[in-house]
PDB file of C-alpha atoms in Angstrom:
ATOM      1  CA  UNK L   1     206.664  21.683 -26.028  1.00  0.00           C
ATOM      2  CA  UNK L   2     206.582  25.115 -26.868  1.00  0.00           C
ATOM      3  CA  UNK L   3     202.824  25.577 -27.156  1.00  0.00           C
ATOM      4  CA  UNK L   4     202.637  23.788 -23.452  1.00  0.00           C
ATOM      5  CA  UNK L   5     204.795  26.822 -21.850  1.00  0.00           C
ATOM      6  CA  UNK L   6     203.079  29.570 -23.479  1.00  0.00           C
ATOM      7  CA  UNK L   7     200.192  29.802 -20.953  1.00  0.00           C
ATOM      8  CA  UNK L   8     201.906  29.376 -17.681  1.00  0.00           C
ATOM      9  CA  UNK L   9     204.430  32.012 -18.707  1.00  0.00           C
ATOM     10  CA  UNK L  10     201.589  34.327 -19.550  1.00  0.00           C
ATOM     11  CA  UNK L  11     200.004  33.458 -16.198  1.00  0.00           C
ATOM     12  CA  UNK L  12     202.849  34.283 -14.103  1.00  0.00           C
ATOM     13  CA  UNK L  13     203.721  37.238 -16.633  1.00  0.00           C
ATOM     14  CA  UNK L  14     200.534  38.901 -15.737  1.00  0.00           C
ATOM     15  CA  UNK L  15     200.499  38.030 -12.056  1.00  0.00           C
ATOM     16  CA  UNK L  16     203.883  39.513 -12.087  1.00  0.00           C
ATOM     17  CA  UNK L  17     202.789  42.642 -14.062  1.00  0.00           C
ATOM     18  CA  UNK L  18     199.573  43.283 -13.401  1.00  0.00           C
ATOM     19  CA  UNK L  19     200.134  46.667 -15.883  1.00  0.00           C
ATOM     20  CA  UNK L  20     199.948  44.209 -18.430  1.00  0.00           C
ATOM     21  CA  UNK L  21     196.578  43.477 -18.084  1.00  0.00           C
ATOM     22  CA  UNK L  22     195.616  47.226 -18.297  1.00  0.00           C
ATOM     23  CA  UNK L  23     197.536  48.546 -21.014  1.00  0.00           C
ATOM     24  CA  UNK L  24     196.720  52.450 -22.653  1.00  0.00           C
ATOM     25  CA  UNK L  25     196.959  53.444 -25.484  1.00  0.00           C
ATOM     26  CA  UNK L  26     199.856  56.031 -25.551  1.00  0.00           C
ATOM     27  CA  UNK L  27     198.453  59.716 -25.667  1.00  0.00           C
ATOM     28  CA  UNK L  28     198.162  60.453 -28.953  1.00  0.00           C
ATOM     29  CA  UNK L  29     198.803  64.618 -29.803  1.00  0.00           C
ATOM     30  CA  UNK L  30     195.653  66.804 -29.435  1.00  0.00           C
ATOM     31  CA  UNK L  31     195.330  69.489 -32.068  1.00  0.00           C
ATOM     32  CA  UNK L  32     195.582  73.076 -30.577  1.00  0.00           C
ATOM     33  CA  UNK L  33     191.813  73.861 -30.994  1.00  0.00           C
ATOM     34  CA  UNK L  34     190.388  71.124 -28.333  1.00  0.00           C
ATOM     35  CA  UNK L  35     189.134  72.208 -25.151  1.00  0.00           C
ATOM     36  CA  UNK L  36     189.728  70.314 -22.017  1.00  0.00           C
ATOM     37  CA  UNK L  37     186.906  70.557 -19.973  1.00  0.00           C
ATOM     38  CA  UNK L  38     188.420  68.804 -17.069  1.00  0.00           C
ATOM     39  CA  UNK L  39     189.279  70.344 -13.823  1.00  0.00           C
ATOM     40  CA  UNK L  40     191.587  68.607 -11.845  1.00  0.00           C
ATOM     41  CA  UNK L  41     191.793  70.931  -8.763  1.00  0.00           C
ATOM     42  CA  UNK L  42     190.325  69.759  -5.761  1.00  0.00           C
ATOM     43  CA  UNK L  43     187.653  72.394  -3.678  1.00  0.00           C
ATOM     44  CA  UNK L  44     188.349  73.093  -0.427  1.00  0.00           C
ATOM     45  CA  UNK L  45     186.584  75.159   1.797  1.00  0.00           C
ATOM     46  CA  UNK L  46     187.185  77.767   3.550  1.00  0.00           C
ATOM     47  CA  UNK L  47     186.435  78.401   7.374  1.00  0.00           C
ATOM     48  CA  UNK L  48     182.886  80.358   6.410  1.00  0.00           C
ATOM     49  CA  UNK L  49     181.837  76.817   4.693  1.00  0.00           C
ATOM     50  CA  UNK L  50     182.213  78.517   1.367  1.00  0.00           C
ATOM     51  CA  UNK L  51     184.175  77.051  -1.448  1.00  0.00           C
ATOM     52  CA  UNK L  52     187.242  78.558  -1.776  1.00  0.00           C
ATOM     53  CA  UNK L  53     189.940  78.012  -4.713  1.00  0.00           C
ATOM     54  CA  UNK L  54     192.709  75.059  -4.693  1.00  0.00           C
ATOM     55  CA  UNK L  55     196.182  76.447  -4.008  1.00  0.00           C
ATOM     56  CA  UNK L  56     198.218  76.743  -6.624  1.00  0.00           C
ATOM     57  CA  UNK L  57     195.033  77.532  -9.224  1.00  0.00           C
ATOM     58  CA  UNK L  58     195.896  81.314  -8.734  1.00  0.00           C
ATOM     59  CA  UNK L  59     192.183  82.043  -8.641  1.00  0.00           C
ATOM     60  CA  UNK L  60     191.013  84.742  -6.815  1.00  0.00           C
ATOM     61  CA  UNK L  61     187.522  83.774  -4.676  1.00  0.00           C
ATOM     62  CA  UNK L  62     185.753  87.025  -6.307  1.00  0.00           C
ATOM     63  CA  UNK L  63     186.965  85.785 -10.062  1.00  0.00           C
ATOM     64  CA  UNK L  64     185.378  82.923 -12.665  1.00  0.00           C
ATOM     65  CA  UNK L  65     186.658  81.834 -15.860  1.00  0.00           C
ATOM     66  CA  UNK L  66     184.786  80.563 -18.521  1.00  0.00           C
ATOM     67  CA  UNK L  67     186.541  77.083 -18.001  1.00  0.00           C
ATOM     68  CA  UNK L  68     184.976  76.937 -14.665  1.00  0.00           C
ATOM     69  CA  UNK L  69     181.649  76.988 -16.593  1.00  0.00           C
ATOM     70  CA  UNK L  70     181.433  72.931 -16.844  1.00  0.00           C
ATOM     71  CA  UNK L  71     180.851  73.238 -13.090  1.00  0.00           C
ATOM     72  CA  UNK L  72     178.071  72.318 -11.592  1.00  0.00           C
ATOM     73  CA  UNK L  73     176.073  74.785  -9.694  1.00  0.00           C
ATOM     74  CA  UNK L  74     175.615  74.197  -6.491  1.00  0.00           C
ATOM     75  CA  UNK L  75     171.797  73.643  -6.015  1.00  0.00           C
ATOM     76  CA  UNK L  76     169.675  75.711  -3.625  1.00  0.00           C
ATOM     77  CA  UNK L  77     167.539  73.927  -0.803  1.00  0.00           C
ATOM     78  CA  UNK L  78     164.500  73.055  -1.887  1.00  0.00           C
ATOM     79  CA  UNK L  79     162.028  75.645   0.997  1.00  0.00           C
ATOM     80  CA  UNK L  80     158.685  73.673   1.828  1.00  0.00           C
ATOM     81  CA  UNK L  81     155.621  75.597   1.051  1.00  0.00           C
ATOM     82  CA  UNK L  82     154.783  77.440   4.059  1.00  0.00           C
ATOM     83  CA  UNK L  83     151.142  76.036   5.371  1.00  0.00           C
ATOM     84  CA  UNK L  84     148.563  78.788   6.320  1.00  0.00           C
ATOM     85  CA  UNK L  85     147.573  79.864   9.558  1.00  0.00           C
ATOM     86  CA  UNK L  86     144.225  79.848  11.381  1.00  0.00           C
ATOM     87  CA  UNK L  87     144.900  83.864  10.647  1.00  0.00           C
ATOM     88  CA  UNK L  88     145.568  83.780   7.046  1.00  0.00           C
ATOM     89  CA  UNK L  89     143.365  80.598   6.250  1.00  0.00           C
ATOM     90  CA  UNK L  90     139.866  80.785   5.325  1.00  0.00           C
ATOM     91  CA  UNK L  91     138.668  77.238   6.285  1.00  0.00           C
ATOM     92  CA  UNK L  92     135.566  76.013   5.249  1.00  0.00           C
ATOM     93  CA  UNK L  93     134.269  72.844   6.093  1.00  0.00           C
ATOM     94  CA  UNK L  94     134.045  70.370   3.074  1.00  0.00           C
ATOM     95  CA  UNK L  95     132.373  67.217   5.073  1.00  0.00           C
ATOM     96  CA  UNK L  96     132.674  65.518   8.496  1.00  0.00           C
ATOM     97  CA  UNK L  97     132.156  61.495   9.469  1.00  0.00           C
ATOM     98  CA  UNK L  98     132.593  60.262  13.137  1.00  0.00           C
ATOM     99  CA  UNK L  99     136.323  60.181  12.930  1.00  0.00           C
ATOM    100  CA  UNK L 100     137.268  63.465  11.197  1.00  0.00           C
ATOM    101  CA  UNK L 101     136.650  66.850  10.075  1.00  0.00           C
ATOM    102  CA  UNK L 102     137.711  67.969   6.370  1.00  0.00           C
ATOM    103  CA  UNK L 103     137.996  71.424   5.770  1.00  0.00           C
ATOM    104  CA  UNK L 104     139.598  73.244   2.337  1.00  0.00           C
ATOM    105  CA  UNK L 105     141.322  77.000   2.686  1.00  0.00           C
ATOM    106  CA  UNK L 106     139.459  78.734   0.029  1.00  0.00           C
ATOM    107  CA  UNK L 107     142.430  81.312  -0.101  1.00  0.00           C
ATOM    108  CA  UNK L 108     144.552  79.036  -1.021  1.00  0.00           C
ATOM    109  CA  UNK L 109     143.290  77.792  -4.075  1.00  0.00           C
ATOM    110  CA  UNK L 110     145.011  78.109  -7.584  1.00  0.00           C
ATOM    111  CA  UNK L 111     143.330  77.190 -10.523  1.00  0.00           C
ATOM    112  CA  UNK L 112     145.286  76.028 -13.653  1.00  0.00           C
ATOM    113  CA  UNK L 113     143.168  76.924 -16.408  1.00  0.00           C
ATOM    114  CA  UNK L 114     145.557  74.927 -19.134  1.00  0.00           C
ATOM    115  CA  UNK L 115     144.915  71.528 -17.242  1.00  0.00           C
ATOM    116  CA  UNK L 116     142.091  72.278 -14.792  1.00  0.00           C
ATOM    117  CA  UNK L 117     143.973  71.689 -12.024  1.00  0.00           C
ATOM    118  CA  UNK L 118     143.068  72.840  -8.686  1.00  0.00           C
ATOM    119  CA  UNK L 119     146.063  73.205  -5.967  1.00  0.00           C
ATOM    120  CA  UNK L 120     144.696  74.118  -2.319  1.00  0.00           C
ATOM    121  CA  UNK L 121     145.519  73.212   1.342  1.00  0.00           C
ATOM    122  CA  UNK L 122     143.184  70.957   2.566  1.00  0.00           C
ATOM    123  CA  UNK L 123     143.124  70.255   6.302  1.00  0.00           C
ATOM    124  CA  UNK L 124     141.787  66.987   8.145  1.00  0.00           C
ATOM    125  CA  UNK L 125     140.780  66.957  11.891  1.00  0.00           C
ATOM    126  CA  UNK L 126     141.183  63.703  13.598  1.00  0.00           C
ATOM    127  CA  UNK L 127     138.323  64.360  16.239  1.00  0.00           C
ATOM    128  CA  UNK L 128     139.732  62.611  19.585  1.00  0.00           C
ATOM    129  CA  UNK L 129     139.038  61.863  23.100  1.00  0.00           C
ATOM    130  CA  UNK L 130     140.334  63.371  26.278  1.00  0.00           C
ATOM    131  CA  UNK L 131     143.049  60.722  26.349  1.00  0.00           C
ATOM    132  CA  UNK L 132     143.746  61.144  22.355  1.00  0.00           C
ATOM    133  CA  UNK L 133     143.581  64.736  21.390  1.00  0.00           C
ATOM    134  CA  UNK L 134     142.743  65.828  18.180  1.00  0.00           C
ATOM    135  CA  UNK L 135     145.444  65.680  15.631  1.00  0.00           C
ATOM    136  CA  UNK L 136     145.667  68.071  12.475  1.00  0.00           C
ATOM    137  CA  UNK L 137     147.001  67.060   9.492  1.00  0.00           C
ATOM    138  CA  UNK L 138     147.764  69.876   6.451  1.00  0.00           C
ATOM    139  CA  UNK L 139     148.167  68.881   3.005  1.00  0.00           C
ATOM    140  CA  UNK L 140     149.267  70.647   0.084  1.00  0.00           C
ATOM    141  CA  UNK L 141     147.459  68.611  -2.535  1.00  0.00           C
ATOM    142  CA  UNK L 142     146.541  68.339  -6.333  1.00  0.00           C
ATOM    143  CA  UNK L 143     142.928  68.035  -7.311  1.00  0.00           C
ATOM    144  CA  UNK L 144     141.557  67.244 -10.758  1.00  0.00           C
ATOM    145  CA  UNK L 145     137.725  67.695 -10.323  1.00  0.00           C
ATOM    146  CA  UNK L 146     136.860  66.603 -13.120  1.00  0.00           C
ATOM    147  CA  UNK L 147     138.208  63.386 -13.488  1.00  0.00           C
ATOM    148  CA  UNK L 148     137.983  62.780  -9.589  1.00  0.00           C
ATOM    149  CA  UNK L 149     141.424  61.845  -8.671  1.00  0.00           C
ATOM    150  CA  UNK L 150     143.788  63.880  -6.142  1.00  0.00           C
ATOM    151  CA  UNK L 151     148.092  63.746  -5.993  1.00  0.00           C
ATOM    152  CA  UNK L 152     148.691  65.142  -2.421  1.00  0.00           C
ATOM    153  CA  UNK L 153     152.339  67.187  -2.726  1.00  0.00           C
ATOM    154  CA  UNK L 154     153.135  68.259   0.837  1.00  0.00           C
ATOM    155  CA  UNK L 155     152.211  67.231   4.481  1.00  0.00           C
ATOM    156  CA  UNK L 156     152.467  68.898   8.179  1.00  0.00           C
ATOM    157  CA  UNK L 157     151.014  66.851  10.819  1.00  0.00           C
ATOM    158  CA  UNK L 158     150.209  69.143  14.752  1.00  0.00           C
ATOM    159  CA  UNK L 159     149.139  67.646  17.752  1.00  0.00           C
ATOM    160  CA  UNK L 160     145.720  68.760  19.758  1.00  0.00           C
ATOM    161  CA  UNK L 161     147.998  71.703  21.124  1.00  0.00           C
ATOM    162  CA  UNK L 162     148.789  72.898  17.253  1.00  0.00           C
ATOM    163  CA  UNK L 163     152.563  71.923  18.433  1.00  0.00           C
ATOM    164  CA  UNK L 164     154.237  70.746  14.644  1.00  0.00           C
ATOM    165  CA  UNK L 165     154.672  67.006  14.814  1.00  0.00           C
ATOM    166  CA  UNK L 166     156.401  66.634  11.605  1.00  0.00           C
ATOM    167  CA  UNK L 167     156.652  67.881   7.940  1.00  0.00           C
ATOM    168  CA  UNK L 168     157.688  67.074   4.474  1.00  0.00           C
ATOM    169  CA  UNK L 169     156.943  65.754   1.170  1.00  0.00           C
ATOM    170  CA  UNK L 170     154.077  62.897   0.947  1.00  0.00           C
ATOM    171  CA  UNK L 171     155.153  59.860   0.273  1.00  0.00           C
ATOM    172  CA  UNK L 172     153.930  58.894  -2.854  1.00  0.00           C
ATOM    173  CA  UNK L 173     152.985  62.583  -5.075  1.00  0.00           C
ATOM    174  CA  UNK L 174     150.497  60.533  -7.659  1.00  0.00           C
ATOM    175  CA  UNK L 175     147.620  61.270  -8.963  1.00  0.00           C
ATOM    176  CA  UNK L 176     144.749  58.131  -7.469  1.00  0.00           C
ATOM    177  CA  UNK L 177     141.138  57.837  -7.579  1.00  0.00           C
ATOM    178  CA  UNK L 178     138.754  59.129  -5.447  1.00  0.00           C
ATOM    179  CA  UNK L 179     136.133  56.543  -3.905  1.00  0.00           C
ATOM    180  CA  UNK L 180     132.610  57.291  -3.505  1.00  0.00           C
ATOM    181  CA  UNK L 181     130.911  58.490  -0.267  1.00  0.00           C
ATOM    182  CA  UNK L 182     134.450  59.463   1.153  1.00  0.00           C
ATOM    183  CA  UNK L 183     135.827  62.176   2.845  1.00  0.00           C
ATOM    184  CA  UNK L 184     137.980  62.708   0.246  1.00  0.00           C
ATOM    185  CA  UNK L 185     135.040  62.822  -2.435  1.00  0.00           C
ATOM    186  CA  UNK L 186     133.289  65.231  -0.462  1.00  0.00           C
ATOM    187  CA  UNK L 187     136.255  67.401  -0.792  1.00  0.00           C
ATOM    188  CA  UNK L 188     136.232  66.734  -4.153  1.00  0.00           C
ATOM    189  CA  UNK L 189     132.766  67.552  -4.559  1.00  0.00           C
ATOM    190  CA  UNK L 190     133.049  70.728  -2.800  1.00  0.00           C
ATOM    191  CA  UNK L 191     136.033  71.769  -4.857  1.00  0.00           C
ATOM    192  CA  UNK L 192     133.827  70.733  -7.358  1.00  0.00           C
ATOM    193  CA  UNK L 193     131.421  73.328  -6.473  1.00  0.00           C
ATOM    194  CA  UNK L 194     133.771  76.544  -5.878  1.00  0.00           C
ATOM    195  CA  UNK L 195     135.067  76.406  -9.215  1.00  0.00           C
ATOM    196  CA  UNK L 196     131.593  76.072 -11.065  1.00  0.00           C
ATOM    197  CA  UNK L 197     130.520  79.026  -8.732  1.00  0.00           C
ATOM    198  CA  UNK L 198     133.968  81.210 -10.083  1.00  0.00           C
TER     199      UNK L 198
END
């Protein structure tokens, strides 16, 4: 009879003390030459949006200990490249079909002589009509000549006035193959040609 009471009372034990159920370990002593590397004061900010000390951590804003080393720093806003203008740009025209115009800034280019590696702003003309506009797109891309594949990195997007549509980081930054009698082969090709000539 014994063995048949066990169970409930241990059901109704731990429904009545759930503590039971999560039990610690009592602290056990921690010699004198362990750090603690937690900090247990909560940020708060000041009115200038700047983090300013907890009370009671008798910190000074202008002071750091070495315990506040574990922190993380705070990390800085990634900037997006800054796209050239029709001032600083030298375009030249790479290839054309009946729906756009692909031109490479020859300024721009950086070779990487390590992994032959060609980074350059490439721009692409959406020819339009009356009704459409034109519409310019700017890429920041990645071009590997000899292997003929291109990553593009960054993207702005203007409308036929050169009014910014939008901006920001493609959507997929990998490296994929160029296909023949393309635009984007011609570009290739071109890119091709510019670094044979340097």
């Amino acid at each position: 009879m014994k063995k048949n009471l066990f169970l409930p009372i241990l059901f109704v034990s731990l429904f009545l003390f759930p503590s039971l159920l999560f039990a610690q370990e009592k602290e056990k002593a921690v010699s004198p030459t362990a750090v603690s590397v937690t900090n247990e004061a909560k940020e708060t900010k000041a009115p200038d949006g700047t983090a300013a000390p907890a009370k009671g951590t008798g910190k000074d804003s202008g002071t750091a200990l070495a315990a506040d080393s574990t922190a993380s720093p705070a990390a800085p806003a990634e900037q997006p490249p800054v796209p050239p203008t029709d001032e600083t740009a030298a375009w030249t025209l790479a290839g054309a079909n009946s729906n756009y115009e692909v031109y490479y800034d020859t300024r721009s280019i950086q070779y990487d002589e390590k992994t032959g590696i060609l980074t350059l702003w490439n721009k692409w003309v959406k020819k339009g009509t009356v009704l459409t506009g034109t519409r310019t797109t700017l890429l920041l891309s990645r071009y590997d000549v000899r292997l003929r594949v291109c990553a593009d990195l960054y993207q702005y997007t203007y409308n036929g006035l050169g009014k910014e549509i939008s901006h920001g980081k493609t959507g997929d930054p990998s490296w994929y193959p160029l296909s023949p009698n393309t635009l984007g082969m011609e570009l290739c090709e071109a890119l091709k040609g510019v670094l044979l000539n340097n």
